Structures are given as structure tokens and as C-alpha cells.
Amino acid sequence: MDKEFVFISDFDGTITKKDFYVHVLEKYLGEEGAMKYKRWRRGEFKDVEFLGYVFQNIGQNEEQIYRDIIELEFDPYLKNFIDFVYENNGDFIILSAGSNYYIETLLKHYGIEDIKIYSNRGIYRDKGIHFDIDPTYEFYCEKYGINKKKVVQHFKSKYKRVYYAGDSRPDYEASLLCDLVFARGKLISLLEENNINFFPFANFSEIKDVLINSFLG
């Protein structure tokens, strides 16, 4: 591949301030949702099972779900950052254990299109978003639906350098394979506990500054 590097980013909590599942949980699922959340945190459900429960029980028509999606606070520097990546002979990829359904919707709302997205396929039906996951998919993972580590391994063989941004446990193993890691949220403590180097960040403008000053300048 002719590109110098690929920048791989998580979506929920990385590009957005809040995870979409949290937004739905708080807005629609009440006490039952809170109990399911506690059981999930105790390990009684796989991540993909819990997220599947949340998304399919939104209980709203597609127009309302669209409004719910665009309520998410979105990194205002992302579009500029993606342009910067392409201008410097790189590629930008979103890698998420959420769903392409709301990722594509939110990106399009902010005028960002033609981005490669690796995530769990979601479709609207019966007043919710339902996962449509293929267990024969090369990047399938029973726990998360998609195996982020396998996706990163795939791209390591195609680019000279791989950079990664994430915020949570599903990002940890994938991030260990990368040349440079940008972290926020739970991912920071996971990396610190294991003495792994990383750059903390608040937004993609800060990531851009690091790349300019240290790696692409």
C-alpha cells in the first residue's frame, strides 16, 4: 500500500463525548436498563449481548432515533483531523464495537462521508436498532461482535505505521499492536497499569499537534 500510515480510531467516547448506549440507557430504559447494566458489569452478559439489548429496546421510530443520535456531543476537530491525515499520505479508519448504524448517521450529519468503518452492522426494525452480525466474518468476535485486535493486525501488514485512539477496555489489546497510542477514559488506566507509553488527549486537535510536532513534522 502506498500510504505512509493509518490512523485507527474508536468511536463511542473517543469521537463522541458519551457512548450512544449510555445516551439510550439514560433516556429510555429506566430501572430495567439500570439493572441490566449492573448485571453486565458483573460479567453476566457479553458486551454484544448487552448492547444488543439496549439498542433493540429504544422503542422509538426511526426519525426519533435519528434525533437521539445527533444529540451526541461530537468532536468538532474530527473533520479537520481527517483532512490532515489524508494530506499527509495517511488513511483514517473507524473501528467500533458499537454499530455502523449510528456511526454513519452521525458522521453524515457533520458532513463526513466515505470513511471506512469496521463495526457491528445494525438495522432498524421494530422501533430499535438490531445487530446483524455474521459469525463467519473474518473479524468476528463472540464477546464484542468485532475483534479490534484482528483488525489492527490486518492493517499492520499494509501500512508502515499504525496510530490508534481509544477510550476503553475493548481498545486495549488492539492498541498494544500500534506504533503510537492516544488514550482517554478507562484506556489510560489500563495502559498505565501495564507501563505502556501513550499520549492522553481531550480532542483530535491535540492529537494533530502531537503528530505534527513529533512524528509528521
CSV table of C-alpha atoms in Angstrom, one decimal, residues 3 7 9 13 15 22 28 39 43 54 71 74 77 86 110 119 130 144 150 162 181 183 186 188 197 199 211:
chain,number,residue,atom,x,y,z
A,3,LYS,CA,0.1,5.3,2.1
A,7,PHE,CA,-4.9,6.3,11.9
A,9,SER,CA,-10.0,5.5,15.9
A,13,GLY,CA,-16.3,8.0,24.0
A,15,ILE,CA,-15.0,10.7,18.8
A,22,VAL,CA,-25.3,5.3,27.7
A,28,TYR,CA,-35.3,5.3,27.6
A,39,ARG,CA,-25.6,-7.4,35.6
A,43,GLY,CA,-20.0,-10.2,33.7
A,54,VAL,CA,-30.1,-1.6,24.7
A,71,GLU,CA,-27.8,14.8,20.2
A,74,PHE,CA,-19.2,15.2,18.7
A,77,TYR,CA,-12.0,18.9,15.3
A,86,TYR,CA,-5.1,12.5,4.1
A,110,TYR,CA,-21.4,16.5,10.4
A,119,SER,CA,-18.2,-2.1,13.3
A,130,HIS,CA,-30.9,-4.7,15.8
A,144,TYR,CA,-17.7,-7.8,21.2
A,150,LYS,CA,-7.6,-8.7,14.5
A,162,VAL,CA,-0.4,2.4,12.7
A,181,VAL,CA,-1.5,5.3,21.1
A,183,ALA,CA,-5.9,7.4,25.1
A,186,LYS,CA,-10.5,3.8,31.0
A,188,ILE,CA,-5.5,5.5,30.2
A,197,ASN,CA,3.5,4.5,26.6
A,199,PHE,CA,-0.5,10.3,24.8
A,211,LEU,CA,1.6,14.1,15.2
